[in-house]
CSV table of C-alpha atoms and ligand atoms in Angstrom, one decimal:
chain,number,residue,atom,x,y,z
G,271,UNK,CA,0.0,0.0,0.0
G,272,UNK,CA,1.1,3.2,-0.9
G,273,UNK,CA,1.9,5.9,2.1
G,274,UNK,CA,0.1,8.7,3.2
G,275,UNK,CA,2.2,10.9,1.1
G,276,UNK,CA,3.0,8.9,-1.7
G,277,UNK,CA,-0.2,8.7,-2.9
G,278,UNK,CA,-1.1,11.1,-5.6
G,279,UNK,CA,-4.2,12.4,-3.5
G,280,UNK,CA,-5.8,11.8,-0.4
G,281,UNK,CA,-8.8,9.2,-0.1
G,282,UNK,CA,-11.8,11.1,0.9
G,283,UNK,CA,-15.1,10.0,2.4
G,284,UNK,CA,-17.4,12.7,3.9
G,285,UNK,CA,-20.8,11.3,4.4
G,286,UNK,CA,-20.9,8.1,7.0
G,287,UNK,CA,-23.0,7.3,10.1
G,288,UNK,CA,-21.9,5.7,13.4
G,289,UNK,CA,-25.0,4.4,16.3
G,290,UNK,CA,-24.8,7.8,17.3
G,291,UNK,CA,-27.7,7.9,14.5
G,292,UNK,CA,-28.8,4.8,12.5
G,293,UNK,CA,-25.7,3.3,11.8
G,294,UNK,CA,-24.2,0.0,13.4
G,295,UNK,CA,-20.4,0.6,14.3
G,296,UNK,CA,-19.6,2.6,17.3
G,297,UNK,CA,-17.7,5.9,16.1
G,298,UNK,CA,-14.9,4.1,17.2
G,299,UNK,CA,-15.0,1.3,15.0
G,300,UNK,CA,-16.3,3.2,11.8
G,301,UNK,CA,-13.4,5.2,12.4
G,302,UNK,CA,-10.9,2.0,12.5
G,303,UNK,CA,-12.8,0.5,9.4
G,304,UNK,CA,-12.3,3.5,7.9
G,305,UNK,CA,-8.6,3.7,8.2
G,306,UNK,CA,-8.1,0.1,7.1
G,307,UNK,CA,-10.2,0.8,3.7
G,308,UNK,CA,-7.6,3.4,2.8
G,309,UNK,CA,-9.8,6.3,4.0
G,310,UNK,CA,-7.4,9.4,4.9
G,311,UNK,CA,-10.2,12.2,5.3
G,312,UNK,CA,-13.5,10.9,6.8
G,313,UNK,CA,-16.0,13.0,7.9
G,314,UNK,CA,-19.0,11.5,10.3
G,315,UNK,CA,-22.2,12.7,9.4
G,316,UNK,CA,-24.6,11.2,11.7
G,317,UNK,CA,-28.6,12.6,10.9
G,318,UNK,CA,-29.3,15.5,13.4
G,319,UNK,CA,-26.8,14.3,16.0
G,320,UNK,CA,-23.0,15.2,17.0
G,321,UNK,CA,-22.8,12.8,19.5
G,322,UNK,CA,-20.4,10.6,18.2
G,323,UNK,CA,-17.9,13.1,16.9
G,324,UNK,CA,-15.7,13.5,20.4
G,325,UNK,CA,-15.3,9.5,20.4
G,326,UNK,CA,-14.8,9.6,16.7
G,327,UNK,CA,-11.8,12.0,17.2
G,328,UNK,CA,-10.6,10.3,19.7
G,329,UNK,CA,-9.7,7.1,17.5
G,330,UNK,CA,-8.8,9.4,14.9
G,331,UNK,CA,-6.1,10.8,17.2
G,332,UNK,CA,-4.0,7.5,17.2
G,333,UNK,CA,-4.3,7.2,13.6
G,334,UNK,CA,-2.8,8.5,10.4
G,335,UNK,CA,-6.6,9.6,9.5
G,336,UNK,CA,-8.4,13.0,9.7
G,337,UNK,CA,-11.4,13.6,11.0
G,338,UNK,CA,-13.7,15.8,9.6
G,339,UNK,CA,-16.9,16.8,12.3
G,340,UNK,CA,-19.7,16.8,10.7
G,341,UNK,CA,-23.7,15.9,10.6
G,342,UNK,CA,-26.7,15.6,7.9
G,343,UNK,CA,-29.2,17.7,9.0
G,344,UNK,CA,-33.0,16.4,7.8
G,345,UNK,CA,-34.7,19.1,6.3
G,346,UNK,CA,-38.5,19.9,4.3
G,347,UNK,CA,-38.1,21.9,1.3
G,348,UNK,CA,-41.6,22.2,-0.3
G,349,UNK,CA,-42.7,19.3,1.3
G,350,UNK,CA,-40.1,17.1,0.6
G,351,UNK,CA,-37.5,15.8,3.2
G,352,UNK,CA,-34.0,16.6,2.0
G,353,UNK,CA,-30.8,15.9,3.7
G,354,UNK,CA,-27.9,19.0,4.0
G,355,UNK,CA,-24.5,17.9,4.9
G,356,UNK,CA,-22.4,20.0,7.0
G,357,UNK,CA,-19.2,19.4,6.9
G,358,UNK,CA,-15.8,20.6,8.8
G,359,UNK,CA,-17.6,22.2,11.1
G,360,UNK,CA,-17.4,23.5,15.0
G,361,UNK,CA,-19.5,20.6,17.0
G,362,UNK,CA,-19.6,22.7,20.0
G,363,UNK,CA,-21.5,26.1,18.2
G,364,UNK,CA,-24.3,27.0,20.5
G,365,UNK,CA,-26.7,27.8,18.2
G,366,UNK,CA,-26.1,24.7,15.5
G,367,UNK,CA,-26.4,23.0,18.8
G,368,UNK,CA,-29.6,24.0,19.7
G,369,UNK,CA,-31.2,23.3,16.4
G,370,UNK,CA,-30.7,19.9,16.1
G,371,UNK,CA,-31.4,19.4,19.9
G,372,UNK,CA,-35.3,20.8,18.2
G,373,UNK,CA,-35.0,18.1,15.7
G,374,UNK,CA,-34.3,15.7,18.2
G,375,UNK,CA,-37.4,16.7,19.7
G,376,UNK,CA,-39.4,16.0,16.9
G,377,UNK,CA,-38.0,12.9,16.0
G,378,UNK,CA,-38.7,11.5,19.6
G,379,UNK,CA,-42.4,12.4,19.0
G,380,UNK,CA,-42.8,11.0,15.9
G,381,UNK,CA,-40.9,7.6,17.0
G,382,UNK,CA,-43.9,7.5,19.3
G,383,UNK,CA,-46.3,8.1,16.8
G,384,UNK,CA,-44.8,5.7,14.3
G,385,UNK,CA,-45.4,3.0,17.3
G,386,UNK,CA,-49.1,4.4,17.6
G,387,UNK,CA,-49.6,3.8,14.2
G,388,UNK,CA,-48.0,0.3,14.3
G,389,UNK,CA,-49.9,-0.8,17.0
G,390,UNK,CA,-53.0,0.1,15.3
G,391,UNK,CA,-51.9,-1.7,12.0
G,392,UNK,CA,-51.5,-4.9,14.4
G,393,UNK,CA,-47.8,-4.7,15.2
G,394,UNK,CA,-47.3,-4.0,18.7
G,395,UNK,CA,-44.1,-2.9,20.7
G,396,UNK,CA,-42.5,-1.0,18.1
G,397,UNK,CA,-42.0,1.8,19.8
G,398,UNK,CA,-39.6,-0.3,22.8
G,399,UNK,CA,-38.0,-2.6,20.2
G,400,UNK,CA,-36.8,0.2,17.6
G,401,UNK,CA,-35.5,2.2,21.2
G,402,UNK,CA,-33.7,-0.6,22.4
G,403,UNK,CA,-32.0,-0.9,18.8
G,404,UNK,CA,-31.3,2.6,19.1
G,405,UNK,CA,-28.1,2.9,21.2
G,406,UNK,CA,-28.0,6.9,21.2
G,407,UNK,CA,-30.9,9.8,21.3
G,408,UNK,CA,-31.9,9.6,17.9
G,409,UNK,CA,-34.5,7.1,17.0
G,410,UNK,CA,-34.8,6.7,13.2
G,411,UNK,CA,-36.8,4.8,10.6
G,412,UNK,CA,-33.9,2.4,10.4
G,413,UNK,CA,-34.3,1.2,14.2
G,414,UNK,CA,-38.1,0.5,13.1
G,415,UNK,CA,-37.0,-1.4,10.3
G,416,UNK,CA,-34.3,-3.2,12.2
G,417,UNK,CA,-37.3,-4.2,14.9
G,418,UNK,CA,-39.5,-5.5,12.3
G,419,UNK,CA,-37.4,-7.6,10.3
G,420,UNK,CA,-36.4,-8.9,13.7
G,421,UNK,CA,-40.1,-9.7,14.1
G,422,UNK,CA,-40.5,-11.5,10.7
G,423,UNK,CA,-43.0,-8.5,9.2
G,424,UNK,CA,-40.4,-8.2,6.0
G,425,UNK,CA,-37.4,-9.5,5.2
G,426,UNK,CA,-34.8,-7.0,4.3
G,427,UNK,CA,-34.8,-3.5,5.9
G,428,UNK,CA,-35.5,-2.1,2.0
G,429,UNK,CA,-39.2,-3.9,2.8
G,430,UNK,CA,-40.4,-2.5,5.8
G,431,UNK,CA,-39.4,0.6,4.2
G,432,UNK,CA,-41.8,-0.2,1.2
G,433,UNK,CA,-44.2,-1.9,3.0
G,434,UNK,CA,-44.3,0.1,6.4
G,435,UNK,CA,-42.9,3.6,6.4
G,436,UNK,CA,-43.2,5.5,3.4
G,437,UNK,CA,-45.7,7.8,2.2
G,438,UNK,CA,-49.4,6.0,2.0
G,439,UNK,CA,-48.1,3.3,4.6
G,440,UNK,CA,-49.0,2.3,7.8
G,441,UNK,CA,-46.4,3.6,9.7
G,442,UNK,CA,-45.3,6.8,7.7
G,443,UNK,CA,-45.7,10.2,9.9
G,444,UNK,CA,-45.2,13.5,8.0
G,445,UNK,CA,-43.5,16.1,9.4
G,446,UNK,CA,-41.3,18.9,9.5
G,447,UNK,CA,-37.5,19.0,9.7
G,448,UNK,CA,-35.7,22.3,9.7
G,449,UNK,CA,-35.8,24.6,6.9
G,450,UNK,CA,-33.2,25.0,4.0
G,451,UNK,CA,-32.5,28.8,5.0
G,452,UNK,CA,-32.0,28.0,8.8
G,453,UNK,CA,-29.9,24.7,8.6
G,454,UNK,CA,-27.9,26.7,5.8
G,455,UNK,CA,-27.2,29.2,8.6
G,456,UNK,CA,-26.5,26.5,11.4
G,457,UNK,CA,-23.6,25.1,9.3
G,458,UNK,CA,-22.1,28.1,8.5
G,459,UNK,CA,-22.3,29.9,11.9
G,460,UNK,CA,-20.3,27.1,13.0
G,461,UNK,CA,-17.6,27.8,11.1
G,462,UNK,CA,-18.6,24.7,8.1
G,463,UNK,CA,-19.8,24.5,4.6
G,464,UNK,CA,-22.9,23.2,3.5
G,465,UNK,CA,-23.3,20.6,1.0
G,466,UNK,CA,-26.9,19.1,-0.3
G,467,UNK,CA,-26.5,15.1,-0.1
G,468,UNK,CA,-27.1,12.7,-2.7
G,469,UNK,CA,-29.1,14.9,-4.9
G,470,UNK,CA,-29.9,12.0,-7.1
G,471,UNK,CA,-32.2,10.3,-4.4
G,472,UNK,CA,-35.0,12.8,-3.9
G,473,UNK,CA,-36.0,11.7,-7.6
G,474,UNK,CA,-36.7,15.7,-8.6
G,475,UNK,CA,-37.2,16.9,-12.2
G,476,UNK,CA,-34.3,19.0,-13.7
G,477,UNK,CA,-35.5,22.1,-13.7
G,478,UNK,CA,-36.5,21.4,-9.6
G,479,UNK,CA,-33.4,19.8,-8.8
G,480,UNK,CA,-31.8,23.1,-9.9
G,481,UNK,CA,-34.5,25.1,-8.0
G,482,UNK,CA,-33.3,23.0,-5.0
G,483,UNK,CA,-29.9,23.9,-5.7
G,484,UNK,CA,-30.3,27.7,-6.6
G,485,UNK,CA,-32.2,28.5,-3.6
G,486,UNK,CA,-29.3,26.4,-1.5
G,487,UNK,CA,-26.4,28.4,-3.3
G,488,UNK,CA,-28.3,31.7,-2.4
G,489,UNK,CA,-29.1,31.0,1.6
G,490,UNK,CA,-25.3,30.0,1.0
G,491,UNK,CA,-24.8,26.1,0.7
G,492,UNK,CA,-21.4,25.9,-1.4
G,493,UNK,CA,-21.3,22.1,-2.6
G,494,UNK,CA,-23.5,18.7,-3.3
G,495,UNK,CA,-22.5,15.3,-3.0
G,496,UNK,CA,-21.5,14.2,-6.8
G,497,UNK,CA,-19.9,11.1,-6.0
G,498,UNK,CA,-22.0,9.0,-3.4
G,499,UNK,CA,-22.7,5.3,-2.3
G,500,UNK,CA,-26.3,5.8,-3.3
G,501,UNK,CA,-25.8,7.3,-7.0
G,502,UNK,CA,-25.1,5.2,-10.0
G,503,UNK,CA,-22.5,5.7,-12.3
G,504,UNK,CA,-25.3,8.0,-14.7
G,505,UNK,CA,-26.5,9.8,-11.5
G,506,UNK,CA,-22.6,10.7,-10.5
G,507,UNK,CA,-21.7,11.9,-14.4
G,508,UNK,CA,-24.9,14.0,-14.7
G,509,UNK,CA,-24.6,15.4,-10.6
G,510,UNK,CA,-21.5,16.5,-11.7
G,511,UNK,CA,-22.8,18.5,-14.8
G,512,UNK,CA,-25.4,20.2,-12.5
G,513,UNK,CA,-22.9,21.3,-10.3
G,514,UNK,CA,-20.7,22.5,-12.9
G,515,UNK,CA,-23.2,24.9,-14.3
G,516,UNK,CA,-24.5,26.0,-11.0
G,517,UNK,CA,-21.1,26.9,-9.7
G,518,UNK,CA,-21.1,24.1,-6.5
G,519,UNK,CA,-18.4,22.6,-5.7
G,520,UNK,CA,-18.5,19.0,-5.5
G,521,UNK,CA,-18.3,15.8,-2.6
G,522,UNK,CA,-17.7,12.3,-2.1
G,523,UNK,CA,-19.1,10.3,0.4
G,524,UNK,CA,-20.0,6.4,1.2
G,525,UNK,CA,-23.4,7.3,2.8
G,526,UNK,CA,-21.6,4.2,5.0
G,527,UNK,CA,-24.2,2.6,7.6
G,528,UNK,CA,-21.9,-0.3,8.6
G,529,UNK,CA,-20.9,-4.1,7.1
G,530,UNK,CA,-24.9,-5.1,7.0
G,531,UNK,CA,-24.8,-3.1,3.5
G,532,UNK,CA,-22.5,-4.7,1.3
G,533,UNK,CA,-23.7,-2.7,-1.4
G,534,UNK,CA,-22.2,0.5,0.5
G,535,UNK,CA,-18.9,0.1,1.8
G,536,UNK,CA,-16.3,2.8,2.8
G,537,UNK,CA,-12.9,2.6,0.3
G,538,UNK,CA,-15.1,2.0,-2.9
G,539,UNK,CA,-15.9,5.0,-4.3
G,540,UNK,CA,-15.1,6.3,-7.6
G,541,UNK,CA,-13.0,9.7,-7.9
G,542,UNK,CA,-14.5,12.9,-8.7
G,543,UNK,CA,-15.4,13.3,-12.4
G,544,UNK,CA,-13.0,15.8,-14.5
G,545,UNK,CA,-14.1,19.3,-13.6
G,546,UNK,CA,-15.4,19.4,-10.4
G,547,UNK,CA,-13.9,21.3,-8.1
G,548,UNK,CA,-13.8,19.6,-4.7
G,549,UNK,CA,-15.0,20.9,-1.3
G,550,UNK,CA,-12.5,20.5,0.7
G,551,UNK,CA,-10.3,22.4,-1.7
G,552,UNK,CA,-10.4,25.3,0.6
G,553,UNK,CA,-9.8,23.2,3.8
G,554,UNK,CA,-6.8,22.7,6.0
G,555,UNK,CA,-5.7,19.0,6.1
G,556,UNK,CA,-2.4,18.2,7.4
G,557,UNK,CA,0.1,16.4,5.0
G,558,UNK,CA,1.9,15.1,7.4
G,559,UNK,CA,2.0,11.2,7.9
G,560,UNK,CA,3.1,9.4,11.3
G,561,UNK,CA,6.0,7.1,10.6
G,562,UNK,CA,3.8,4.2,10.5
G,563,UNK,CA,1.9,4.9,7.2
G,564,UNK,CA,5.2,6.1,5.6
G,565,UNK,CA,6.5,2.8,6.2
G,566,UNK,CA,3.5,1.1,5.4
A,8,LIG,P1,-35.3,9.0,9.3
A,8,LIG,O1,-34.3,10.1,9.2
A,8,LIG,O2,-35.5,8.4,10.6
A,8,LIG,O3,-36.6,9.3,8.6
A,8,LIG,O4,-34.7,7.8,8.5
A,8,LIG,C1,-34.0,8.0,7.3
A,8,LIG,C2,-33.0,6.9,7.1
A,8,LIG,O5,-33.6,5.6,6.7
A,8,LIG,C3,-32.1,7.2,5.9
A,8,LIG,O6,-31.0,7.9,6.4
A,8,LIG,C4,-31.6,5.8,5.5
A,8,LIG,O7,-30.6,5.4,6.3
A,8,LIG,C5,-32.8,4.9,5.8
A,8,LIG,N1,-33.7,4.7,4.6
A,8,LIG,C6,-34.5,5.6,4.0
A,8,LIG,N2,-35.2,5.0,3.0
A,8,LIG,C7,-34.7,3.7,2.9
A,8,LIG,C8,-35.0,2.5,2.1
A,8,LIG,N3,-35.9,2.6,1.1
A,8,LIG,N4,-34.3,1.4,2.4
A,8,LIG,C9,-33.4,1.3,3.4
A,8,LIG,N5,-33.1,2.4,4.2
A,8,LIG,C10,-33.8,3.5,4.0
A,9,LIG,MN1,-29.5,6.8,7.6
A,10,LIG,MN1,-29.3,10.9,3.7
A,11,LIG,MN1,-26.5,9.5,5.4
């Protein structure tokens, strides 16, 4: 393997999740996974949560690996959930702080309600068995999912989902998360840049995928995820065409849950197509290797 700085450019993955949100390695051990993929800059993302950053650090410290703190921030934007990564930012701003400690807020009331509805579609207990899944504050879909596959109700996670909690299904609960102007100013008033992920999923037209992006660029979002776990190969080539024209700057990130997603893994991901300037172009990362990667 090739040292830290032999390599003709850093490996970088800025979008993963550790069970401080729905993921399924401690921040420790995403971190660790991380290192051994070949990962040099990784940036944990959990959804609404910095919880896991300080122990994420921490294993970072011991390791020829930056970390970058960072979270994905649920948001509505005309009605449609939409996830904003921040990235490189202060975990201890006050006021970021206080916003996703409201979005915690909601998401503990609409775990309840999601049990509610559950229970009334016949499925009882969900409420407990996706909060004992859940090992930190946030309770997500994923837990849910997680409990009923446990139960037998669907096989694969991807079912419930289908079956259970999307829109028109038993145990979907609309909502609002934060909006794109405020989560915008959350991520820069903590000191980090904002970057729309995997714009490819929310399955927008064009001409509203670039209304998306316009509006983000103007509340002042800088960059979108080009290259991610969840875009194919035609998604990544034609993300990166949207951001060229709109002026973003571009990511790269796994989207990593942990090893029960082969299909995701952290080390796998393409480069960043020709012409896409990256966002973390304008960031700080030490060059410097500890003797162990050099020798490596
Ligand atoms: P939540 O933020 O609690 O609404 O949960 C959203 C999370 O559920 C996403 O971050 C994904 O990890 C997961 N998710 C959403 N849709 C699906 C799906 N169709 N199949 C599997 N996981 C999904
Ligand atoms: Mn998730
Ligand atoms: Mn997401
Ligand atoms: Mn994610």
């Amino acid at each position: 393997m090739l040292g830290y700085n032999a390599r003709m450019c850093l490996q970088y993955d800025l979008h993963s999740h550790s069970k401080a949100s729905d993921g399924t390695l401690t921040a420790r051990e995403l971190v660790e996974r991380a290192h051994a993929a070949g990962i040099d800059v990784l940036a944990l993302t959990d959804h609404d949560s910095l919880d896991g950053l300080a122990e994420a650090r921490a294993a970072a410290a011991a390791l020829p690996l930056h970390l970058i703190a960072g979270v994905e921030v649920s948001v509505t934007w005309k009605g449609q959930t939409v996830h904003v990564l921040g990235l490189n930012l202060d975990p201890d701003d006050a006021t970021l702080r206080a916003g996703l400690d409201s979005l915690q807020a909601f998401r503990d009331w609409r775990a309840e309600e999601i049990g509610r509805r559950l229970d009334k579609a016949g499925i009882a207990d969900a409420y407990a068995g996706a909060r004992r899944l859940a090992s930190g504050r946030i309770v997500s879909r994923t837990h849910f999912a997680h409990f009923l596959v446990e139960q037998g109700r669907a096989r694969s996670v991807r079912e419930v989902f289908k079956k259970f909690l999307v829109n028109n299904k038993p145990g979907y609960v609309p909502g609002q998360w934060a909006a794109l102007d405020e989560t915008v100013a959350w991520i820069r008033g903590a000191g980090g840049d904002a970057v729309v992920a995997h714009p490819a999923r929310y399955r927008l037209t064009g001409s509203k995928l670039r209304r998306l992006l316009g509006e983000f660029k103007e509340y002042g979002g800088v960059g979108m995820e080009v290259v991610s776990g969840s875009h194919t190969t035609d998604d990544m080539h034609r993300m990166a065409g949207v951001a060229r024209t709109l002026e973003l700057r571009a990511s790269r990130g796994s989207d990593y849950h942990g090893p029960e997603n082969p299909w995701v893994d952290l080390g796998r991901l393409p480069g960043l197509p020709e012409g896409c300037v990256p966002v973390w172009e304008s960031w700080d990362i030490p060059r410097a290797a500890p003797a162990d990667r050099l020798q490596s």
